[in-house]
Coordinates of C-alpha atoms in Angstrom, one line a residue:
Chain A
X1 CA 94.4 166.5 324.1
X2 CA 93.0 168.0 327.3
X3 CA 93.6 171.4 328.7
X4 CA 93.5 171.7 332.5
X5 CA 93.1 175.1 334.2
X6 CA 95.3 175.1 337.3
X7 CA 94.0 176.8 340.4
X8 CA 96.9 178.4 342.2
X9 CA 97.1 181.2 344.7
X10 CA 100.2 183.4 344.5
X11 CA 102.1 180.4 343.1
X12 CA 100.8 177.8 345.6
X13 CA 98.9 175.1 343.7
X14 CA 95.6 174.1 345.1
X15 CA 96.0 170.3 345.7
X16 CA 92.7 169.7 344.0
X17 CA 94.3 170.9 340.8
X18 CA 96.5 167.8 340.8
X19 CA 93.4 165.6 341.2
X20 CA 92.1 167.4 338.0
X21 CA 95.4 166.6 336.2
X22 CA 95.0 162.9 337.2
X23 CA 91.4 163.0 336.0
X24 CA 92.5 164.5 332.7
X25 CA 95.3 161.8 332.3
X26 CA 92.6 159.2 332.4
X27 CA 91.0 160.8 329.3
X28 CA 94.1 161.5 327.3
X29 CA 97.9 161.1 327.7
X30 CA 98.4 164.6 326.4
X31 CA 97.4 166.9 329.3
X32 CA 98.4 170.6 328.8
X33 CA 98.0 172.9 331.8
X34 CA 97.1 176.6 331.8
X35 CA 98.6 178.5 334.6
X36 CA 97.6 182.2 334.8
X37 CA 100.0 184.8 336.2
X38 CA 103.8 185.0 336.4
X39 CA 103.7 183.9 340.0
X40 CA 102.4 180.5 338.9
X41 CA 105.7 179.7 337.3
X42 CA 106.6 177.8 340.5
X43 CA 103.8 175.2 339.9
X44 CA 105.4 173.7 336.7
X45 CA 107.5 171.0 338.4
X46 CA 104.6 169.7 340.5
X47 CA 102.3 169.7 337.4
X48 CA 104.9 167.9 335.4
X49 CA 105.3 165.3 338.1
X50 CA 101.6 164.5 337.8
X51 CA 101.6 164.2 334.1
X52 CA 101.4 167.6 332.4
X53 CA 103.2 167.6 329.1
X54 CA 103.1 171.4 328.6
X55 CA 102.5 174.2 331.0
X56 CA 101.2 177.3 329.2
X57 CA 102.0 180.2 331.5
X58 CA 99.8 183.3 330.8
X59 CA 101.8 186.4 331.7
X60 CA 100.5 189.9 331.4
X61 CA 101.3 193.2 333.3
X62 CA 97.6 193.3 334.4
X63 CA 97.7 189.8 335.9
X64 CA 99.1 190.5 339.4
X65 CA 96.6 188.5 341.3
X66 CA 93.6 186.3 340.6
X67 CA 91.5 187.8 337.8
X68 CA 88.7 185.4 336.8
X69 CA 87.6 186.8 333.5
X70 CA 91.2 187.3 332.3
X71 CA 91.9 183.7 333.2
X72 CA 88.9 182.6 331.1
X73 CA 90.1 184.8 328.2
X74 CA 93.5 183.0 328.3
X75 CA 91.8 179.7 328.3
X76 CA 89.6 180.8 325.4
X77 CA 92.8 181.6 323.4
X78 CA 94.2 178.2 324.2
X79 CA 91.0 176.5 323.0
X80 CA 91.3 178.4 319.7
X81 CA 94.9 177.6 319.3
X82 CA 95.0 173.9 320.5
X83 CA 91.5 172.6 319.8
X84 CA 91.4 170.4 322.9
X85 CA 88.7 167.8 323.4
X86 CA 88.0 169.2 326.8
X87 CA 88.9 171.9 329.2
X88 CA 88.7 170.8 332.8
X89 CA 89.5 172.2 336.2
X90 CA 89.3 171.4 339.9
X91 CA 85.8 172.0 341.3
X92 CA 87.2 174.8 343.5
X93 CA 85.5 178.2 343.8
X94 CA 88.0 179.5 341.3
X95 CA 87.9 176.5 339.0
X96 CA 84.1 176.6 338.8
X97 CA 84.2 180.4 338.3
X98 CA 86.8 180.4 335.5
X99 CA 85.1 177.5 333.6
X100 CA 81.7 179.2 333.9
X101 CA 83.3 182.4 332.4
X102 CA 84.8 180.3 329.7
X103 CA 81.4 178.7 329.0
X104 CA 79.9 182.1 328.7
X105 CA 82.7 183.3 326.4
X106 CA 82.3 180.2 324.2
X107 CA 78.5 180.1 324.5
X108 CA 79.0 176.5 325.6
X109 CA 77.6 174.3 328.4
X110 CA 79.7 173.6 331.5
X111 CA 79.3 170.6 333.8
X112 CA 80.3 171.5 337.4
X113 CA 81.2 169.1 340.2
X114 CA 81.7 166.2 337.7
X115 CA 82.6 162.7 339.0
X116 CA 83.1 160.9 335.6
X117 CA 83.6 161.9 332.0
X118 CA 83.2 159.9 328.8
X119 CA 84.3 161.9 325.8
X120 CA 82.6 161.5 322.5
X121 CA 84.0 162.4 319.0
X122 CA 80.5 163.4 318.0
X123 CA 80.3 166.1 320.6
X124 CA 77.7 164.4 322.9
X125 CA 79.9 163.9 325.9
X126 CA 78.5 161.9 328.8
X127 CA 79.2 163.1 332.3
X128 CA 78.1 162.0 335.8
X129 CA 77.9 164.9 338.2
X130 CA 77.0 165.6 341.8
X131 CA 73.7 167.0 342.8
X132 CA 72.7 168.0 346.3
X133 CA 76.4 168.0 347.3
X134 CA 76.8 164.4 346.2
X135 CA 73.7 162.9 347.7
X136 CA 72.4 162.3 344.2
X137 CA 74.3 161.6 341.0
X138 CA 73.1 163.0 337.6
X139 CA 74.0 161.4 334.3
X140 CA 73.9 164.1 331.6
X141 CA 74.8 164.6 328.0
X142 CA 76.8 167.7 327.3
X143 CA 76.1 168.9 323.7
X144 CA 79.3 170.8 322.8
X145 CA 82.3 170.3 320.6
X146 CA 84.7 171.0 323.5
X147 CA 83.6 169.6 326.9
X148 CA 84.0 172.1 329.8
X149 CA 83.9 170.4 333.2
X150 CA 85.0 170.9 336.8
X151 CA 86.0 167.8 338.8
X152 CA 84.3 167.2 342.1
X153 CA 86.8 167.4 345.0
X154 CA 88.2 164.1 346.3
X155 CA 86.6 161.9 343.7
X156 CA 90.0 161.2 342.2
X157 CA 93.2 160.6 344.1
X158 CA 96.1 162.6 342.5
X159 CA 98.8 160.2 341.3
X160 CA 102.3 160.9 340.1
X161 CA 102.9 160.2 336.4
X162 CA 106.1 162.1 335.6
X163 CA 106.5 163.8 332.2
X164 CA 109.3 166.0 330.9
X165 CA 107.2 169.1 331.0
X166 CA 107.7 172.0 328.6
X167 CA 107.1 175.5 329.8
X168 CA 105.7 177.9 327.3
X169 CA 104.9 181.5 328.1
X170 CA 102.3 183.5 326.3
X171 CA 100.7 186.9 326.6
X172 CA 96.9 186.7 326.4
X173 CA 95.2 189.5 324.5
X174 CA 93.2 191.3 327.3
X175 CA 90.7 194.2 327.2
X176 CA 90.4 196.4 330.2
X177 CA 87.0 194.9 330.9
X178 CA 88.7 191.5 331.4
X179 CA 90.7 192.7 334.3
X180 CA 88.1 194.9 335.9
X181 CA 87.2 192.3 338.5
X182 CA 90.3 191.1 340.3
X183 CA 91.6 190.7 343.8
X184 CA 92.6 194.2 345.0
X185 CA 93.3 193.4 348.6
X186 CA 93.6 190.6 351.1
X187 CA 92.4 190.9 354.7
X188 CA 92.4 188.7 357.8
X189 CA 94.2 185.4 357.9
X190 CA 97.6 185.1 359.5
X191 CA 95.8 183.8 362.6
X192 CA 98.1 180.8 362.5
X193 CA 95.3 178.3 362.8
X194 CA 95.1 175.3 360.4
X195 CA 92.5 175.9 357.7
X196 CA 89.6 173.4 357.5
X197 CA 90.3 172.3 354.0
X198 CA 93.9 171.3 354.8
X199 CA 93.4 169.9 358.3
X200 CA 94.2 166.2 358.9
X201 CA 92.0 166.1 361.9
X202 CA 88.7 168.0 362.3
X203 CA 86.9 168.1 365.6
X204 CA 83.4 169.2 364.7
X205 CA 80.4 170.3 366.8
X206 CA 76.7 170.4 366.2
X207 CA 73.5 171.3 368.0
X208 CA 74.4 169.0 370.8
X209 CA 77.3 171.2 371.9
X210 CA 74.7 173.6 373.2
X211 CA 76.6 176.9 373.4
X212 CA 79.7 178.8 372.3
X213 CA 81.3 177.9 375.6
X214 CA 80.6 174.2 374.9
X215 CA 83.2 174.3 372.2
X216 CA 86.1 174.7 374.8
X217 CA 86.8 170.9 374.9
X218 CA 86.6 170.7 371.1
X219 CA 89.1 173.5 370.7
X220 CA 91.4 171.7 373.2
X221 CA 91.2 168.3 371.4
X222 CA 91.8 169.9 368.0
X223 CA 94.8 171.6 369.3
X224 CA 96.2 168.4 370.9
X225 CA 95.7 166.5 367.6
X226 CA 97.1 169.4 365.5
X227 CA 93.7 169.8 363.8
X228 CA 91.0 172.3 363.2
X229 CA 87.5 172.8 364.7
X230 CA 84.5 172.5 362.4
X231 CA 80.8 172.8 363.0
X232 CA 77.4 172.3 361.5
X233 CA 75.1 175.0 360.0
X234 CA 72.9 175.1 363.2
X235 CA 76.0 176.2 365.1
X236 CA 76.9 179.1 362.8
X237 CA 73.2 180.1 362.6
X238 CA 73.2 180.3 366.4
X239 CA 76.3 182.5 366.3
X240 CA 78.4 180.0 368.4
X241 CA 81.1 179.7 365.8
X242 CA 82.2 181.7 362.7
X243 CA 80.9 180.7 359.2
X244 CA 84.5 179.9 358.1
X245 CA 84.3 176.8 360.3
X246 CA 81.1 175.4 358.8
X247 CA 81.3 172.0 357.2
X248 CA 78.7 171.0 354.7
X249 CA 77.0 171.5 351.4
X250 CA 77.0 175.3 351.8
X251 CA 80.1 175.4 353.9
X252 CA 83.5 173.8 353.4
X253 CA 83.8 170.2 352.0
X254 CA 86.5 168.5 353.8
X255 CA 88.5 165.2 353.5
X256 CA 90.6 164.8 356.7
X257 CA 92.1 161.6 358.0
X258 CA 89.8 161.8 361.0
X259 CA 86.5 163.6 361.5
X260 CA 85.1 163.6 365.0
X261 CA 81.4 164.6 364.9
X262 CA 80.3 165.8 368.4
X263 CA 76.6 166.2 368.9
X264 CA 76.0 166.2 365.1
X265 CA 72.9 164.3 364.0
X266 CA 74.1 164.0 360.4
X267 CA 71.7 165.9 358.2
X268 CA 72.3 165.3 354.4
X269 CA 73.6 168.8 354.0
X270 CA 76.2 168.2 356.6
X271 CA 77.2 164.7 355.4
X272 CA 77.8 166.2 351.9
X273 CA 80.7 168.1 353.4
X274 CA 82.4 165.4 355.4
X275 CA 81.6 162.1 353.7
X276 CA 85.2 162.0 352.2
X277 CA 86.8 161.8 355.6
X278 CA 88.9 158.6 355.9
X279 CA 87.6 157.9 359.5
X280 CA 84.5 159.3 361.1
X281 CA 83.9 159.1 364.8
X282 CA 80.5 160.1 366.2
X283 CA 79.9 161.1 369.7
X284 CA 76.1 161.4 370.2
X285 CA 73.4 160.7 372.8
X286 CA 71.2 159.2 370.1
X287 CA 72.3 155.8 368.9
X288 CA 69.8 156.1 366.0
X289 CA 71.0 159.4 364.7
X290 CA 71.6 159.4 360.9
X291 CA 75.4 160.1 361.5
X292 CA 75.6 156.4 362.8
X293 CA 75.1 155.3 359.2
X294 CA 78.2 157.2 358.1
X295 CA 80.5 156.9 361.1
X296 CA 83.1 154.2 361.5
X297 CA 83.1 154.4 365.3
X298 CA 80.6 155.7 367.7
X299 CA 80.4 156.6 371.4
X300 CA 76.9 156.8 372.7
X301 CA 76.8 159.4 375.4
X302 CA 76.8 163.1 376.3
X303 CA 79.7 164.9 374.6
X304 CA 80.0 167.1 377.7
X305 CA 81.2 164.2 379.8
X306 CA 83.1 162.4 377.0
X307 CA 85.0 165.3 375.6
X308 CA 86.8 166.6 378.7
X309 CA 87.8 163.0 379.6
X310 CA 89.0 162.5 376.0
X311 CA 91.1 165.7 376.2
X312 CA 92.8 164.5 379.4
X313 CA 93.4 161.0 378.1
X314 CA 94.8 162.3 374.8
X315 CA 97.1 164.7 376.6
X316 CA 98.3 161.8 378.8
X317 CA 98.7 159.5 375.8
X318 CA 100.9 162.1 374.0
X319 CA 103.0 162.3 377.2
Chain B
X1 CA 68.9 201.3 343.9
X2 CA 66.8 198.6 342.3
X3 CA 67.9 195.1 343.2
X4 CA 66.9 191.8 341.6
X5 CA 67.3 188.5 343.6
X6 CA 67.1 185.2 341.6
X7 CA 65.9 182.2 343.6
X8 CA 64.9 178.6 342.9
X9 CA 62.3 176.5 344.6
X10 CA 63.8 173.1 345.6
X11 CA 62.6 170.1 347.6
X12 CA 63.3 170.3 351.3
X13 CA 65.8 167.5 351.7
X14 CA 65.3 165.1 354.5
X15 CA 67.5 162.2 355.4
X16 CA 66.3 160.0 352.6
X17 CA 66.1 160.4 348.9
X18 CA 63.4 158.7 346.7
X19 CA 63.4 158.9 342.9
X20 CA 60.5 158.8 340.6
X21 CA 59.7 155.7 338.5
X22 CA 61.9 156.6 335.6
X23 CA 64.7 158.1 337.8
X24 CA 64.6 161.5 336.2
X25 CA 63.6 163.5 339.3
X26 CA 63.2 163.4 343.1
X27 CA 59.8 161.9 344.0
X28 CA 58.3 164.8 345.9
X29 CA 54.9 163.1 346.1
X30 CA 55.5 160.0 348.2
X31 CA 58.5 161.4 350.1
X32 CA 56.8 164.8 350.5
X33 CA 58.8 167.1 352.7
X34 CA 57.8 170.4 351.3
X35 CA 59.8 172.9 349.4
X36 CA 62.3 175.6 350.3
X37 CA 65.1 177.8 348.9
X38 CA 68.9 177.2 349.0
X39 CA 70.5 178.8 352.1
X40 CA 72.7 180.9 349.7
X41 CA 69.6 182.3 348.1
X42 CA 67.9 183.1 351.5
X43 CA 71.1 185.1 352.2
X44 CA 70.9 186.9 348.8
X45 CA 67.3 188.0 349.6
X46 CA 68.3 189.1 353.1
X47 CA 71.2 191.1 351.6
X48 CA 68.8 192.8 349.2
X49 CA 66.4 193.8 352.0
X50 CA 69.3 195.2 354.1
X51 CA 70.7 197.2 351.1
X52 CA 67.3 198.7 350.3
X53 CA 66.8 199.5 354.0
X54 CA 70.1 201.3 354.1
X55 CA 70.1 203.0 350.6
X56 CA 66.5 203.1 349.5
X57 CA 65.2 201.7 346.3
X58 CA 63.3 198.5 345.6
X59 CA 63.8 194.7 345.7
X60 CA 62.4 192.1 343.3
X61 CA 62.6 188.4 343.5
X62 CA 62.7 186.5 340.2
X63 CA 62.2 182.8 340.1
X64 CA 62.2 180.4 337.2
X65 CA 60.0 177.4 338.0
X66 CA 56.6 176.0 338.5
X67 CA 53.7 178.3 339.4
X68 CA 54.0 177.1 343.0
X69 CA 57.4 179.0 343.2
X70 CA 55.1 181.8 344.3
X71 CA 55.0 180.2 347.7
X72 CA 58.8 180.7 348.2
X73 CA 58.5 184.2 346.7
X74 CA 55.7 185.0 349.2
X75 CA 58.0 184.0 352.1
X76 CA 60.6 186.5 350.9
X77 CA 57.9 189.2 350.4
X78 CA 57.2 188.6 354.1
X79 CA 60.8 189.5 355.1
X80 CA 60.8 192.7 353.2
X81 CA 61.2 192.0 349.4
X82 CA 58.9 194.3 347.5
X83 CA 57.7 192.3 344.5
X84 CA 58.1 188.9 342.8
X85 CA 58.2 187.5 339.3
X86 CA 57.6 183.9 338.4
X87 CA 59.0 182.8 335.0
X88 CA 56.7 179.8 334.8
X89 CA 57.8 176.4 333.5
X90 CA 55.8 173.2 333.1
X91 CA 58.1 171.6 335.7
X92 CA 60.7 170.5 333.2
X93 CA 64.2 171.4 334.4
X94 CA 66.0 174.0 332.5
X95 CA 69.8 173.9 332.0
X96 CA 72.0 176.7 333.3
X97 CA 72.2 178.5 329.9
X98 CA 68.5 178.5 329.4
X99 CA 67.9 179.6 333.0
X100 CA 70.4 182.4 332.7
X101 CA 68.8 183.6 329.5
X102 CA 65.3 183.6 330.9
X103 CA 66.4 185.4 334.1
X104 CA 68.4 188.0 332.1
X105 CA 65.3 188.8 330.1
X106 CA 63.5 189.7 333.3
X107 CA 66.4 191.8 334.6
X108 CA 66.4 193.7 331.3
X109 CA 62.7 194.4 331.8
X110 CA 63.5 196.4 334.9
X111 CA 61.0 197.5 337.6
X112 CA 57.7 198.9 336.5
X113 CA 57.7 202.7 337.0
X114 CA 61.1 202.6 338.8
X115 CA 63.6 202.0 336.0
X116 CA 66.5 199.6 335.5
X117 CA 68.1 197.2 337.9
X118 CA 71.4 198.3 339.4
X119 CA 72.3 195.0 341.1
X120 CA 71.4 191.3 340.6
X121 CA 72.0 189.0 343.6
X122 CA 72.0 185.2 343.4
X123 CA 73.3 182.3 345.4
X124 CA 76.7 181.1 344.2
X125 CA 75.1 177.7 343.3
X126 CA 71.7 176.2 343.6
X127 CA 71.1 173.6 346.3
X128 CA 70.0 170.9 343.9
X129 CA 71.9 171.2 340.6
X130 CA 74.9 173.3 341.9
X131 CA 75.9 174.4 338.5
X132 CA 78.0 177.4 339.7
X133 CA 77.4 179.4 336.6
X134 CA 73.9 181.1 336.2
X135 CA 75.1 184.4 337.7
X136 CA 78.2 184.5 335.6
X137 CA 76.3 183.8 332.4
X138 CA 73.8 186.5 333.2
X139 CA 76.6 189.0 333.8
X140 CA 78.0 188.2 330.3
X141 CA 74.6 188.6 328.7
X142 CA 74.1 191.9 330.5
X143 CA 77.6 193.1 329.9
X144 CA 78.1 193.7 333.6
X145 CA 80.9 192.7 336.0
X146 CA 80.3 189.7 338.3
X147 CA 81.8 188.7 341.7
X148 CA 81.1 185.2 343.0
X149 CA 81.3 183.4 346.4
X150 CA 80.8 186.7 348.2
X151 CA 80.6 186.6 352.0
X152 CA 80.8 190.3 352.8
X153 CA 79.2 193.1 350.8
X154 CA 79.0 196.9 351.2
X155 CA 77.9 199.4 348.7
X156 CA 78.7 203.1 348.6
X157 CA 78.8 205.7 345.8
X158 CA 77.8 203.1 343.2
X159 CA 80.7 200.8 344.0
X160 CA 80.2 197.3 345.6
X161 CA 83.0 196.2 347.9
X162 CA 82.9 192.4 348.0
X163 CA 84.8 190.0 350.3
X164 CA 85.3 186.4 349.5
X165 CA 86.7 183.8 351.9
X166 CA 89.7 181.8 350.8
X167 CA 91.1 179.5 353.4
X168 CA 91.8 181.6 356.4
X169 CA 91.9 185.0 354.8
X170 CA 89.5 187.1 352.7
X171 CA 90.0 188.5 349.2
X172 CA 88.6 191.9 348.4
X173 CA 87.0 192.9 345.1
X174 CA 85.5 196.2 344.0
X175 CA 83.0 196.6 341.1
X176 CA 81.0 199.5 339.9
X177 CA 77.3 199.0 339.6
X178 CA 75.4 197.7 337.7
X179 CA 76.8 194.3 338.6
X180 CA 75.9 190.7 339.3
X181 CA 77.0 189.4 342.7
X182 CA 76.6 185.8 343.8
X183 CA 76.7 185.2 347.6
X184 CA 77.3 182.4 350.0
X185 CA 75.6 181.2 353.1
X186 CA 77.2 183.1 356.0
X187 CA 77.1 186.6 354.4
X188 CA 74.3 187.4 356.9
X189 CA 71.7 185.6 359.0
X190 CA 68.4 185.8 357.2
X191 CA 65.6 187.1 359.4
X192 CA 62.4 185.2 360.0
X193 CA 59.1 186.5 358.7
X194 CA 57.0 188.3 361.3
X195 CA 53.2 188.2 361.5
X196 CA 52.9 191.8 360.2
X197 CA 55.4 190.9 357.5
X198 CA 53.2 188.0 356.4
X199 CA 50.1 190.2 356.4
X200 CA 51.9 192.9 354.3
X201 CA 53.2 190.2 351.9
X202 CA 49.7 189.2 350.9
X203 CA 49.2 192.6 349.2
X204 CA 52.5 192.7 347.4
X205 CA 52.5 191.9 343.7
X206 CA 53.7 188.6 342.1
X207 CA 53.7 188.7 338.3
X208 CA 53.8 185.6 336.2
X209 CA 55.4 185.4 332.8
X210 CA 55.6 182.4 330.5
X211 CA 59.0 180.9 329.9
X212 CA 60.0 179.5 326.5
X213 CA 62.2 176.5 326.9
X214 CA 65.1 176.1 324.5
X215 CA 66.7 172.7 323.8
X216 CA 69.0 171.7 326.7
X217 CA 72.8 171.7 326.1
X218 CA 73.5 170.2 329.5
X219 CA 70.9 167.5 329.2
X220 CA 69.9 165.5 332.2
X221 CA 69.4 161.8 331.4
X222 CA 68.8 160.2 334.8
X223 CA 69.4 160.5 338.4
X224 CA 70.7 157.8 340.8
X225 CA 71.5 157.4 344.4
X226 CA 75.3 157.0 344.9
X227 CA 76.4 153.6 346.1
X228 CA 77.1 154.3 349.8
X229 CA 79.1 151.9 351.7
X230 CA 76.6 150.4 354.1
X231 CA 78.1 151.2 357.3
X232 CA 77.0 150.7 360.8
X233 CA 79.3 152.4 363.3
X234 CA 81.3 150.2 365.6
X235 CA 80.1 151.3 369.1
X236 CA 83.2 151.8 371.3
X237 CA 81.2 152.3 374.4
X238 CA 78.9 154.5 376.4
X239 CA 79.8 157.9 377.9
X240 CA 83.3 158.6 379.3
X241 CA 83.9 154.8 379.7
X242 CA 84.6 154.8 375.9
X243 CA 87.6 157.2 376.2
X244 CA 90.4 154.5 376.3
X245 CA 88.9 152.9 373.2
X246 CA 88.8 156.3 371.5
X247 CA 92.5 156.9 372.3
X248 CA 93.3 153.5 370.8
X249 CA 91.6 154.5 367.6
X250 CA 93.6 157.7 367.6
X251 CA 96.8 155.6 367.9
X252 CA 95.7 153.1 365.2
X253 CA 95.1 155.8 362.6
X254 CA 98.2 157.6 363.6
X255 CA 96.9 161.0 364.8
X256 CA 98.8 160.6 368.1

């Protein structure tokens, strides 16, 4: 049996958690999911539809918002009670964090950003995991009775596999120290823009955009296509755009239907963040830029002349 | 306030990756591009320098790695870090548990003549291995709280207020020091070393201690290059003349 820690925020399941459930189903038919916090109750149907047999809902007065160490305590209690072969989670910031805490609590190794898992009864599990944001793959042996691993985003497609899911509530035993670090407030947001991670279309700019003002046509195209604006690290370092829009190994990793790379050369650290896009279009003056090896379509030319014309043509095409 | 910053020397990645003969490591000899630090860690060091500028105290960089890690430490001394410690390895890679244990030992040792550390800063994950766990394991070993993925940090009256970006909003956490905080690229813009900074850095101390390597529990077997679909972009045209073809692509994939 496999335990999956589900990453949800105030009852909204992170879609990557469903990919983790699908990855777990490939290892064992019995996938039981840990959901922490009473507000996570709403996730049970979606988890069941993807193959969870049991949802263990950890409810406690102190668990009013995300509380990483307490989530790991709850997982530790499930490990003791259920003796799973593995505990896995989506490779989201929260998934990685909770599994790392669990590793520390169990004094056990943890494989982050994992792309494949071969469980072993002897406790020498083989994993393949990303290095350098997926530019290299590492095969490793995890020496531990229970494998702890997070699943690299977008390496598995979530598939439905309906089970009649049972909900079981439990109250984890928590010390005050377990809840000392928790979300105490939320700021910002509510801007109404589409988040990078969820955007179907991303219009992204790099060094070639040249200035903050140069993003005007990118903003316009993103709006017309119902998408978001992204950028490379050079752009945030120059202060042209906020860091929240940075795509890449140290920014957000995205998997939109369409990624339009404007004036982006395609450094490995940027490619690590956008290689999962279904279609990549590059607009670049340099026909030999590394991005051309990753893009499906290219326009050779100056984005400053291409983009305004593209905005007009797109507007016209939409009628 | 005494701050420790943990950093790791990593190869400077170019556009091309070459592995050594037995596929256990990156070939840094024939594809030599130099070495650097992860952007997250450069930001951690910058945060330490800013906190000490504002609050007084000292900053120490600790690095587990080969003796040449002193080069990366020297770069950070040039931007205002006070001292460095290399926990020297023979170049063998240490797994996250072993790394956390060795770094924790140096944090426990404190600052000579200045007492214990109040804060340990790291990058949320290293650029190469991206294990997402060394800071958390250190916090458990030290019995300190830990906040990860931090993109905003202020400290007053011994309490660290941390902000973490989630989608389009920010979560706020508060922890009492001593604490471990792992930061992300974007928390600040690291300064470049000045010439006077470089000259001062030459006189700052870098201590070396020997690391004892325990058996790995996350044991690297081999590395490989992922199979990448060999792709050569279909060129739709040159300049604005390509716009009708671009609009056709938008239609084909259903975004308009």
